[in-house]
XYZ file of C-alpha atoms in Angstrom:
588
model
C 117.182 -21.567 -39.662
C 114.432 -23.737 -38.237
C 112.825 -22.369 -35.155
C 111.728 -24.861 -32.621
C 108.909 -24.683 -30.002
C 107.627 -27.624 -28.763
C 104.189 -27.779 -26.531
C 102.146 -30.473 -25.193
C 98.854 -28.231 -25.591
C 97.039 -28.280 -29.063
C 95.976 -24.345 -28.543
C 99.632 -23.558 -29.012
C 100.311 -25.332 -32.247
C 100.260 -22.392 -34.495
C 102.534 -20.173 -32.589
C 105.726 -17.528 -33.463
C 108.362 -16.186 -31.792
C 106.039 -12.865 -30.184
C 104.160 -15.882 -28.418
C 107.140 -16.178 -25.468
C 107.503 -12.698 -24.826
C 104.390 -12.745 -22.402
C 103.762 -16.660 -21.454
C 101.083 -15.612 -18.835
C 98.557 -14.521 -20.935
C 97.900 -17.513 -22.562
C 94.427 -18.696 -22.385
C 93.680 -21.108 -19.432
C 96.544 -19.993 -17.548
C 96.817 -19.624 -13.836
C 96.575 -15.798 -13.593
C 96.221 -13.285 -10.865
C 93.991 -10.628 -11.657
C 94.480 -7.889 -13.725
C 95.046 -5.038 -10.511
C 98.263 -7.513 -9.457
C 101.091 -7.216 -11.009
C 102.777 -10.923 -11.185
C 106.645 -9.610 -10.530
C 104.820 -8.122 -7.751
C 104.109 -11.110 -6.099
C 106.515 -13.310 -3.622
C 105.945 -16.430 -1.602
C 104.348 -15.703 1.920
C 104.034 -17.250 5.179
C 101.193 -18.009 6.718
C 98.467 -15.125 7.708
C 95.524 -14.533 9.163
C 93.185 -14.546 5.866
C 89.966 -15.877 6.607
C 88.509 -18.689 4.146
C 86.163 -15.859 2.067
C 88.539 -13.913 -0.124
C 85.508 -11.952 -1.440
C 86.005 -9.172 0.695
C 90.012 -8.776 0.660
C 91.298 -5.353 -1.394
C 93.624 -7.414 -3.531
C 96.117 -3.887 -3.868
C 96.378 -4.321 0.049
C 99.683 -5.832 1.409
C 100.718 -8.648 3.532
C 102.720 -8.228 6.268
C 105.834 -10.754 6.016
C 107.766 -12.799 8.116
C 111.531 -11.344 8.347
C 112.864 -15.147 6.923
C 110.972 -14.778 3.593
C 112.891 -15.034 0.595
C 112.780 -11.617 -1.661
C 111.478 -11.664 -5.351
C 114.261 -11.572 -7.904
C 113.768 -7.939 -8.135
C 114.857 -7.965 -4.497
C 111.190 -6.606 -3.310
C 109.616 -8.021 -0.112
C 106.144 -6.728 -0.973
C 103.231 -9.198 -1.800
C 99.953 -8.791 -2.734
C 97.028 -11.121 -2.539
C 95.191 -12.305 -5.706
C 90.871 -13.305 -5.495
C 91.432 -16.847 -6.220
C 87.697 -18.690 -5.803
C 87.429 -19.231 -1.975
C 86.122 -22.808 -3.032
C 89.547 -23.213 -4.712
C 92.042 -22.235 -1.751
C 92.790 -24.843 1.558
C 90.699 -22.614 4.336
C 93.703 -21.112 6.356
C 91.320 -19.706 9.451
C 91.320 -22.880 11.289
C 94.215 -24.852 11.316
C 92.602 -27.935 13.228
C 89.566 -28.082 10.588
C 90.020 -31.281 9.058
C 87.197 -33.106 7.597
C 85.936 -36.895 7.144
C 83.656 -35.953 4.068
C 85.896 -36.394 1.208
C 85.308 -34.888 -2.087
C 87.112 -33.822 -5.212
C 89.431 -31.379 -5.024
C 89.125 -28.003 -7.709
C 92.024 -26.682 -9.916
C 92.606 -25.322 -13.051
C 93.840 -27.074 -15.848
C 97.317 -26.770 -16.725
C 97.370 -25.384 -20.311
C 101.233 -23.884 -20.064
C 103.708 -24.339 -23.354
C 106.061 -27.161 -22.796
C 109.485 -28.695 -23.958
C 112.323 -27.010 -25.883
C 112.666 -23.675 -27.174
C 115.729 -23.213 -29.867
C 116.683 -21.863 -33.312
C 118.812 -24.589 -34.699
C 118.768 -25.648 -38.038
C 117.285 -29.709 -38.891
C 121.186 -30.629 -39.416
C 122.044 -29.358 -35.693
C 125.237 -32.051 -34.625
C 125.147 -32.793 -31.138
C 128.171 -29.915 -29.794
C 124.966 -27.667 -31.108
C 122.635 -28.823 -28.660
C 125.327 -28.941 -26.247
C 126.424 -24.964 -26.670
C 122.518 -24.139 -26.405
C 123.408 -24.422 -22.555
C 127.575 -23.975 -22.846
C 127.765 -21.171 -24.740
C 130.358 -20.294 -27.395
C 131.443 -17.460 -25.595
C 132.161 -19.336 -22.785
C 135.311 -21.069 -24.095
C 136.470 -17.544 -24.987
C 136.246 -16.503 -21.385
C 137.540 -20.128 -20.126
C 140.851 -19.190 -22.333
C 141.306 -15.489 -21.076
C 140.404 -16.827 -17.063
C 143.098 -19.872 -18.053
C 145.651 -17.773 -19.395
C 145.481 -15.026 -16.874
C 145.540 -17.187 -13.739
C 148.749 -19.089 -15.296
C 150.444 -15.502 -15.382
C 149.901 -14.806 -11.969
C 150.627 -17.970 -10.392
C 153.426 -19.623 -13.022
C 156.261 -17.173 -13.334
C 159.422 -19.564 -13.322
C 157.344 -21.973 -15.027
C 159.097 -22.410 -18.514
C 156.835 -25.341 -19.594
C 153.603 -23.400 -20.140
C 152.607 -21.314 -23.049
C 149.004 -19.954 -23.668
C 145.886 -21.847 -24.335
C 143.749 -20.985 -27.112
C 139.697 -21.561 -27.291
C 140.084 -24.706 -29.637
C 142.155 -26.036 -27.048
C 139.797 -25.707 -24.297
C 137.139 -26.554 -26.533
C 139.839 -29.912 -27.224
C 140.935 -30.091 -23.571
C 136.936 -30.445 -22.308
C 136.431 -32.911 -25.382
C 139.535 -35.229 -23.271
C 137.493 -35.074 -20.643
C 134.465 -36.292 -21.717
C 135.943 -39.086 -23.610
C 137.776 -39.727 -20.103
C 134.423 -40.083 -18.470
C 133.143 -42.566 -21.114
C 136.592 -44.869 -21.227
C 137.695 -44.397 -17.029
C 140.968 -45.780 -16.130
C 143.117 -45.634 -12.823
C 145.229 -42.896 -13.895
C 144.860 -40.312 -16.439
C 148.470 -40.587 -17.677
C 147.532 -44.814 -18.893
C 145.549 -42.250 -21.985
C 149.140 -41.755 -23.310
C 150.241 -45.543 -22.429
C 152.579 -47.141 -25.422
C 150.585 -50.547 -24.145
C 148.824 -50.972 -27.174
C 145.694 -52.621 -24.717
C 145.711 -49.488 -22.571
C 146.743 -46.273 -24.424
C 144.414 -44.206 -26.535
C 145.574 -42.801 -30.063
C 143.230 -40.816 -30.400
C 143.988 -38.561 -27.504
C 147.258 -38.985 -27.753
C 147.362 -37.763 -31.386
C 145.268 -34.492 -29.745
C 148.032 -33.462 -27.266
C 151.127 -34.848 -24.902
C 150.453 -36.185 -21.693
C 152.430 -32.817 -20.370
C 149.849 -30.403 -21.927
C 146.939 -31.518 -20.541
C 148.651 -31.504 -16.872
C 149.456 -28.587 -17.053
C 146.304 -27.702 -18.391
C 144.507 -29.283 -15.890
C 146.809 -27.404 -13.163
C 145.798 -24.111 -14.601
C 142.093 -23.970 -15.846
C 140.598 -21.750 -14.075
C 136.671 -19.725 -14.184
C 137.429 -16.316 -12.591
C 139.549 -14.439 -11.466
C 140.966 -14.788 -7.608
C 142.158 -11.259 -7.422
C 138.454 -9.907 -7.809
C 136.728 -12.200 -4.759
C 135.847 -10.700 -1.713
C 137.858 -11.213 1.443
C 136.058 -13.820 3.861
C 134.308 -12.232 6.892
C 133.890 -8.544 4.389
C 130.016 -8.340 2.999
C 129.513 -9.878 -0.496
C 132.001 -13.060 0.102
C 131.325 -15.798 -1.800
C 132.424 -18.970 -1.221
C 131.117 -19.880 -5.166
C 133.264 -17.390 -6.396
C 135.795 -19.591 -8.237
C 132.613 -21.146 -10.147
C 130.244 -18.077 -10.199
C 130.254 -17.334 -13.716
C 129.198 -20.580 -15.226
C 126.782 -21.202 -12.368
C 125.117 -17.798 -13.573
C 125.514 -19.041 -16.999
C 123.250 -22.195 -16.994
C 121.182 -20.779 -14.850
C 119.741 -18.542 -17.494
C 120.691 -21.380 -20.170
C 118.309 -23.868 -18.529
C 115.537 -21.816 -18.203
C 115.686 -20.468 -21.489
C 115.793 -23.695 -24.226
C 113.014 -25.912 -21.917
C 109.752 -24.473 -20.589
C 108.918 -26.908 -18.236
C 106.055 -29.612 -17.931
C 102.923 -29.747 -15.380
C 104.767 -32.514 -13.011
C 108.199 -31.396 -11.284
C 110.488 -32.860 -8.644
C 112.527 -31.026 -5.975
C 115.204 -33.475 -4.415
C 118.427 -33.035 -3.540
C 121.727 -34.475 -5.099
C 124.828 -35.109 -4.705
C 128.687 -33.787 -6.021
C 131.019 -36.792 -4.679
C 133.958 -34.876 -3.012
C 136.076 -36.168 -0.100
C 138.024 -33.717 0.368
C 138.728 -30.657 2.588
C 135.508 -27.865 2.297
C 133.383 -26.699 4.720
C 129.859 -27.444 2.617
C 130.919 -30.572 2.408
C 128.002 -32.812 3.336
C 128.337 -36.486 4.987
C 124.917 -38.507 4.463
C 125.316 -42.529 4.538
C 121.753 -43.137 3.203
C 122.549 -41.809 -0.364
C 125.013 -43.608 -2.805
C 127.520 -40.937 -3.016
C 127.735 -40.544 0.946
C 130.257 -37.367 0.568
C 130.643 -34.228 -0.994
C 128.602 -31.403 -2.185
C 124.689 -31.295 -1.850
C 123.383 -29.524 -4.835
C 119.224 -29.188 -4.556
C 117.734 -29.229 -7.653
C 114.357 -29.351 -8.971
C 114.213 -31.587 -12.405
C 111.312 -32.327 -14.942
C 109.404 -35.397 -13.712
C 109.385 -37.637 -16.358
C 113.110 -37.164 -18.507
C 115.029 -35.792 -15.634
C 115.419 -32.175 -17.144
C 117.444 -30.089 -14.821
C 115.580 -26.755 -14.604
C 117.318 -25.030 -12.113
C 120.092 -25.987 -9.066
C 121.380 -24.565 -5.829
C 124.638 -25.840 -4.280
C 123.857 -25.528 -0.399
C 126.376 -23.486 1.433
C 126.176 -25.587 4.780
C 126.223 -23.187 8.403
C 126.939 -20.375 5.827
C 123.892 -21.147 3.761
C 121.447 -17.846 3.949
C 118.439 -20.107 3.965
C 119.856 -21.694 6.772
C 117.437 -22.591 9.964
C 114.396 -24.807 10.560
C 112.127 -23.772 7.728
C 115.595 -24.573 5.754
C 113.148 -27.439 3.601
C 110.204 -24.791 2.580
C 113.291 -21.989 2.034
C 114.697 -24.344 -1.211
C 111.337 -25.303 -2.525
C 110.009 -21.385 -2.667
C 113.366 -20.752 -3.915
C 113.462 -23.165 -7.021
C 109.479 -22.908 -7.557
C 109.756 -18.962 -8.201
C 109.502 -19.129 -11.865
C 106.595 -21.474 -11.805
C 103.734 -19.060 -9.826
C 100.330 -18.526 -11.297
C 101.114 -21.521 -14.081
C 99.412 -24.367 -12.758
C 102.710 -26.454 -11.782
C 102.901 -29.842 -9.830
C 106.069 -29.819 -7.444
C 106.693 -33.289 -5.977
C 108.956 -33.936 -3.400
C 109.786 -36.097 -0.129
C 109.170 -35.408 4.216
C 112.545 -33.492 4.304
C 110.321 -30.388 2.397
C 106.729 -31.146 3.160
C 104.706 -29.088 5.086
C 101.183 -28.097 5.729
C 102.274 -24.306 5.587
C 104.706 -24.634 2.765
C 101.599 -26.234 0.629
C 98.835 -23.721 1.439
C 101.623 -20.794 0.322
C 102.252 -22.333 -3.050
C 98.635 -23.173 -3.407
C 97.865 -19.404 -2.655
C 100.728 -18.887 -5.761
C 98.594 -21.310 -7.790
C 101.357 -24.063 -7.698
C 99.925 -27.207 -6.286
C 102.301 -30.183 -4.527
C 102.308 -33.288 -3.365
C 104.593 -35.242 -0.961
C 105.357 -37.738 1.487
C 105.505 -36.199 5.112
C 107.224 -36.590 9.069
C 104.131 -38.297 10.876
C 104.989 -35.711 13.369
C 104.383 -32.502 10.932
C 102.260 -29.796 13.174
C 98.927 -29.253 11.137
C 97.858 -32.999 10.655
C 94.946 -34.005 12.545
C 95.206 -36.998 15.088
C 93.257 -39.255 12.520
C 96.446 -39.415 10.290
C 99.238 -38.878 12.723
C 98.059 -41.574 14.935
C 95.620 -44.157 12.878
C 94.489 -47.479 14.143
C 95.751 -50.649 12.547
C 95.011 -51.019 8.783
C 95.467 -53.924 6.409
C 97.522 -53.609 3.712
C 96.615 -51.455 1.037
C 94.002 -49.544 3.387
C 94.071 -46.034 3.322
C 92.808 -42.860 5.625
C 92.507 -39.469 3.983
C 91.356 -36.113 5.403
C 90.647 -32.941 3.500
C 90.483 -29.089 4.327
C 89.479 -27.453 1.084
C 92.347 -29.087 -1.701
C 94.348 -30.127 0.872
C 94.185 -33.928 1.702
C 96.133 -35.680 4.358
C 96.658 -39.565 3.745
C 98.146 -42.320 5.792
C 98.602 -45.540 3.328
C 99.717 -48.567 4.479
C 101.939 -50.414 3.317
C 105.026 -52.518 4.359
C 104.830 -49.807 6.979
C 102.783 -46.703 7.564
C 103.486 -44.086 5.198
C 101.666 -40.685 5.118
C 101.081 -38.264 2.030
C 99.955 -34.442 1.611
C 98.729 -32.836 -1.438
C 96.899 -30.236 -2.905
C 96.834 -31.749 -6.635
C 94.980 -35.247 -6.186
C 92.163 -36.285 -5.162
C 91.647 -38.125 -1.649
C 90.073 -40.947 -3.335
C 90.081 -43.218 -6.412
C 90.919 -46.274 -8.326
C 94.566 -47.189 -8.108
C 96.351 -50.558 -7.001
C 100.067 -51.937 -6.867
C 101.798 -55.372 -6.718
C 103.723 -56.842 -3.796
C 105.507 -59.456 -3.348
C 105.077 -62.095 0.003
C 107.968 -63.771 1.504
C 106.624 -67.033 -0.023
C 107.110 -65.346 -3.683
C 103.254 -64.778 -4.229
C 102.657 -61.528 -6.078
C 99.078 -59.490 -4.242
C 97.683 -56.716 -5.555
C 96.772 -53.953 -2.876
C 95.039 -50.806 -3.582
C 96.638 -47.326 -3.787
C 94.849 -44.127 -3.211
C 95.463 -41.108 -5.458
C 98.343 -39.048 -3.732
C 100.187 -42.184 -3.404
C 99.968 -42.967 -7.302
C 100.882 -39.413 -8.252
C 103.923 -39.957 -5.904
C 104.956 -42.956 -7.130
C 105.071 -41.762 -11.053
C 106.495 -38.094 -10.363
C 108.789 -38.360 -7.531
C 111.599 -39.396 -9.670
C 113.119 -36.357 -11.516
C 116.034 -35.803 -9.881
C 116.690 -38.830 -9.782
C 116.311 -40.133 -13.163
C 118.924 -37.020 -13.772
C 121.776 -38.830 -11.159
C 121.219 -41.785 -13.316
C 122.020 -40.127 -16.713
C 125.186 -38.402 -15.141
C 126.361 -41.322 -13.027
C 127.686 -44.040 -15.497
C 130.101 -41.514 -16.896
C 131.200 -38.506 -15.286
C 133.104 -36.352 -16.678
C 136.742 -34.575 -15.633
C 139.361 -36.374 -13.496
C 139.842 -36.225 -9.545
C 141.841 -33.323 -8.251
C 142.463 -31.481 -5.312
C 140.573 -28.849 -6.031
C 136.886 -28.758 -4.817
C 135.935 -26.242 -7.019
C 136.646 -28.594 -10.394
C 134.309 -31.140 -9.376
C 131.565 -28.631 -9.373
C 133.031 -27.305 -12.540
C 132.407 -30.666 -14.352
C 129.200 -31.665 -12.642
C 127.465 -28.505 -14.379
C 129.209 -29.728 -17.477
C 127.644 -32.704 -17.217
C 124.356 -31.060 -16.664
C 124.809 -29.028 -19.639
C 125.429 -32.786 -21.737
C 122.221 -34.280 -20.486
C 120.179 -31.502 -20.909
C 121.266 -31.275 -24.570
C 120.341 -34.857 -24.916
C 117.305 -34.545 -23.644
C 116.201 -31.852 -25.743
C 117.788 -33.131 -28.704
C 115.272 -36.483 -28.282
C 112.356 -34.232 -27.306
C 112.893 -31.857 -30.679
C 110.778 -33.421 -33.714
C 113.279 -34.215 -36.182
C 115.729 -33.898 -34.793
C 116.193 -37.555 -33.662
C 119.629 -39.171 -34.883
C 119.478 -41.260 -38.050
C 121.133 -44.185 -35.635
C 118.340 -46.877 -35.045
C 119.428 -46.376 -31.240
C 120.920 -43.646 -30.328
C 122.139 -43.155 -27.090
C 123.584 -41.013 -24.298
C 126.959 -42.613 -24.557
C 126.817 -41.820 -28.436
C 125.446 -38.542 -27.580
C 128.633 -38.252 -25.313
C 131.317 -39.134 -27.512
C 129.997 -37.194 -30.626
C 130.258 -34.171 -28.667
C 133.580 -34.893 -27.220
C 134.976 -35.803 -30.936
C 132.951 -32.495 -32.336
C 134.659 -30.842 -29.712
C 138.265 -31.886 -30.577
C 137.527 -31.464 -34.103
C 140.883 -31.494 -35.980
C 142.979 -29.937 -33.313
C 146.309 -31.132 -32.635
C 149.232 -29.520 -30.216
C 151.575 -32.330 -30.952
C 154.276 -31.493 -32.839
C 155.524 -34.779 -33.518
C 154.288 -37.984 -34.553
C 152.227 -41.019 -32.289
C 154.680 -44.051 -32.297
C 154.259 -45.953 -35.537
C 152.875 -49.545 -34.583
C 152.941 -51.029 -37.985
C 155.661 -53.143 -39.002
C 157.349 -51.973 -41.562
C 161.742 -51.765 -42.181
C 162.760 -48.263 -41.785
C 163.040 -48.940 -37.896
C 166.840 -47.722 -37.731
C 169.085 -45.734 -34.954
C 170.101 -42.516 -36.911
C 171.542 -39.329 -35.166
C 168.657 -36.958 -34.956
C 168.803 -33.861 -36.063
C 168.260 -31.754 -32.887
C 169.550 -31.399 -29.083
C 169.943 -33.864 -26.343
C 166.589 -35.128 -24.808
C 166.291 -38.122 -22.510
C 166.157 -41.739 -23.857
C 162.997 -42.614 -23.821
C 163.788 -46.559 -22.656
C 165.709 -45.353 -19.693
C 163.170 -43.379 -18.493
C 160.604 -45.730 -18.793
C 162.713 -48.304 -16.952
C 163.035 -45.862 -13.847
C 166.638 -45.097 -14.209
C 168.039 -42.844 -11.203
C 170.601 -41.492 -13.480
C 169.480 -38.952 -15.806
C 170.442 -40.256 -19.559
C 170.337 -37.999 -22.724
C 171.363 -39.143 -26.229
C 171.186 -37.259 -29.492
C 170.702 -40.789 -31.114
C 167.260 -42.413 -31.670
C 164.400 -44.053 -34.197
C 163.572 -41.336 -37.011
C 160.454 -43.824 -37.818
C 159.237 -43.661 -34.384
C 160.651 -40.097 -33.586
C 161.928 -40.888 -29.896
C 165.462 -40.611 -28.461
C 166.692 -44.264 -27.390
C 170.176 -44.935 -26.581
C 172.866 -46.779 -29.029
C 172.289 -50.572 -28.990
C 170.632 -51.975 -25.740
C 167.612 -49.474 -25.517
C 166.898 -49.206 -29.376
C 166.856 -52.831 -29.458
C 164.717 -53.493 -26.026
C 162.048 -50.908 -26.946
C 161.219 -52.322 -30.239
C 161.415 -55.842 -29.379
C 158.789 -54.625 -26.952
C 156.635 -53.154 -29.115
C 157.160 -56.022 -31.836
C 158.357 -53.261 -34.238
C 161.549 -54.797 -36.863
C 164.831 -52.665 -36.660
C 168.220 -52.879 -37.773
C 171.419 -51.818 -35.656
């Protein structure tokens, strides 16, 4: 078994397994001291702390607002660490903003990086992709299947049990659905030669996978809790695998310095009350999933499907409430967090600063903490910038096409930076671009970069059920992810020159499949050849397959057919018809 640990810091490159059972005492690290305990400490809101921690009793607590979100141990308390007063935004004046500019002091970031696995140097792809969809995960998708089909399908003679290889083979369809989309899923099974896919079809009848798709199912409905009761969840039918990745994605990839927060979207049009209509994004409805993504290769680190009017981060703070909430595993490590107006805030950045995580965003003009200089500047060229600092927190208004104003606690207010625009008479200028506005434009896209990765092919079919479209979106997490860390692993690169998503995609989907089969008949032989005859088959009545196709009212049933082809066709006419479509030879 090879282990693999990849870092982007040469101090870690002779390093074991004992190395990640204590990540925060790795040298250069941002630390609290030794008298705080780290699972001790929780995001808090502003207080009155005055700007010389010298004097504080770092075992003392901090008294809490009643919104602030709990530790994972479910503990409100918080204690304050003796960070460098030089080193933390001043927080006893909120209107001290200053014109004398200067750079801005933090510690270097000097964290291990990338993925963390065991696989061997001949890992396939359905490897990587059952680092973060386990094994025993099908297991449980069979039992939840089976079970829910026993409760709900009593009179329903058509359905039998599902195995694990079959959901493993059933999930494979679907992925290979997502990479070859057509109207309907039932053109898969098509005899059109230009339309139908033999592959699939040679996996399992068009019947089988509708009635599997009727009767997957994650958990089980008769343990939820009744709506309006304490504990209701309105996850439930999902719960398990969202629990799943969300100790899956956090435990193969330790993530980089520069991080996104940004929300996304799970297209979704129909009826569910956390469904979300917003007309600036390109899927305008459905779920909104925040999520806060590696900068640079669109990692997914962690997610959080907002709950709407039932959401319990709900209210006006509802912005710094999802950024504390992803950013928890990140304190005292030295993290960037980028993200846009809807989270900024001067309060939200001096509370992760105070965590030693250190932002940068773009921000309302109308944000309370920003001095007059920056909410209201006087008229600037293009290119010109304004920038105000208290401590390492620096307020910028850039202009460009229009005003656009910045706050961060990771960049300098000044420096060398510049951009190209284009003029309406198609000459290209370059302007100049101050620091926080740089570091935006390179590390805002995370998120982002991950909606592009998922987007060109989705996986799973449309339903009426909300719940599967959530179901397949974290499946398509899980398939990204794997990618990425399969390209990030050193040697683990593909022996294809260019190996791709898409190729990632379908090798999992075929890996997947494997050699399962629930057909118990043969795929339509489309090679001419002479044995094409009507015999009597050797077996009950079933419908003639022409008839059927040709939308007969009246039900037709034959016992006579093509042995070859191993369909029932009537005497004569339909024999005849269906193989003159197909350009197969027969003899009456």
């Amino acid at each position: 078994m090879e282990i693999f640990l990849s870092s982007q810091s040469s101090q870690f490159s002779g390093f074991g397994l004992s190395d990640l059972e204590d990540e925060n005492d790795s040298p250069g690290s941002v630390s609290p001291p030794s008298s705080v305990r780290t699972s001790d400490l929780s995001f808090d809101e502003e207080s009155e702390v005055g700007s010389d921690l010298s004097d504080r009793n770092p075992d003392s607590d901090i008294e809490e607002d009643n919104d602030e979100l709990p530790d994972s141990d479910g503990e409100f308390e918080s204690q304050l660490s003796e960070i460098p007063s030089s080193q933390l935004t001043s927080v006893s004046d909120d209107d001290f903003w200053s014109e004398q500019l200067e750079d801005i002091e933090i510690p270097d970031f000097n964290e291990m990086t990338g993925p963390v696995h065991m696989l061997p140097l001949n890992a396939q792809a359905v490897d990587f992709f059952q680092l973060f969809f386990e094994e025993r995960f099908f297991q449980h998708l069979s039992e939840q299947t089976n079970l829910y089909a026993e409760q709900t399908s009593e009179n329903d003679q058509h359905w039998e049990e599902v195995t694990t290889d079959e959901i493993k083979a059933f999930i494979g369809i679907n992925i290979l659905m997502g990479v070859m989309q057509l109207a309907s899923y039932r053109l898969y099974w098509s005899s059109d030669p230009f339309l139908g896919n033999t592959g699939i079809r040679s996996v399992m009848t068009e019947n089988r996978f509708s009635k599997l798709y009727q009767y997957i199912h994650v958990n089980n409905n008769q343990t939820a809790v009744p709506r309006d009761t304490e504990g209701f969840d309105k996850l439930h039918k999902v719960r398990p695998i969202i629990n799943m990745v969300d100790h899956t994605f956090k435990d193969h990839y330790k993530p980089k310095q520069n991080q996104t927060v940004d929300e996304a979207m799970v297209k979704y049009k129909g009826r569910f009350s956390i469904k979300q209509y917003m007309p600036g994004k390109p899927i305008k409805r459905g779920m909104k999933v925040w999520m806060r993504a590696d900068s640079t290769s669109g990692y997914c680190h962690q997610f959080n499907v907002y709950m709407g009017k039932d959401d319990p981060n709900k209210g006006p703070k509802l912005g710094e409430k999802v950024v504390k909430l992803l950013c928890k595993d990140l304190k005292w490590k030295g993290h960037h967090i980028y993200m846009d107006r809807y989270f900024t805030s001067v309060p939200l950045f001096r509370c992760l600063e105070r965590n030693g995580i250190y932002g940068c965003g773009t921000i309302k003009c109308t944000a309370v903490g920003l001095p007059e200089d920056i909410t209201d500047p006087p008229r600037m060229a293009r290119g010109e910038s304004i920038a105000r600092q208290n401590g390492n927190l620096v307020a910028t208004v850039w202009q460009d096409k229009k005003k656009v104003h910045f706050l961060s606690t990771n960049s300098n207010p000044t420096g060398e930076g510049s951009t190209f625009r284009r003029l309406k008479n198609g000459t290209r200028i370059e302007i100049n671009r101050s620091p926080p506005v740089e570091g935006y434009h390179n590390y805002m896209g995370g998120v982002d970069r991950n909606n592009q990765l998922r987007a060109k092919t989705p996986v799973g079919r449309p339903a009426k059920k909300w719940w599967k479209y959530l179901f397949f979106h974290i499946i398509n997490l899980c398939i990204t992810n794997a990618f990425i860390v399969m390209n990030e692993s050193v040697g683990y690169q593909s022996r294809k020159k260019r190996y791709s998503l898409l190729d990632f995609r379908i090798d999992i989907a075929k890996q997947l499949i494997g050699n399962f089969t629930k057909r118990n008949r043969r795929i339509v032989n489309q090679q001419p050849n002479n044995n094409h005859v009507s015999v009597r088959l050797n077996r009950t009545k079933r419908r003639c397959k022409w008839c059927t196709k040709q939308g007969e009212k009246k039900r037709k049933e034959t016992v006579y057919g093509c042995s070859n082809c191993n369909i029932h066709l009537c005497r004569e006419s339909c024999f005849e018809h269906y193989h003159q479509q197909h350009g197969l030879p027969f003899a009456i």
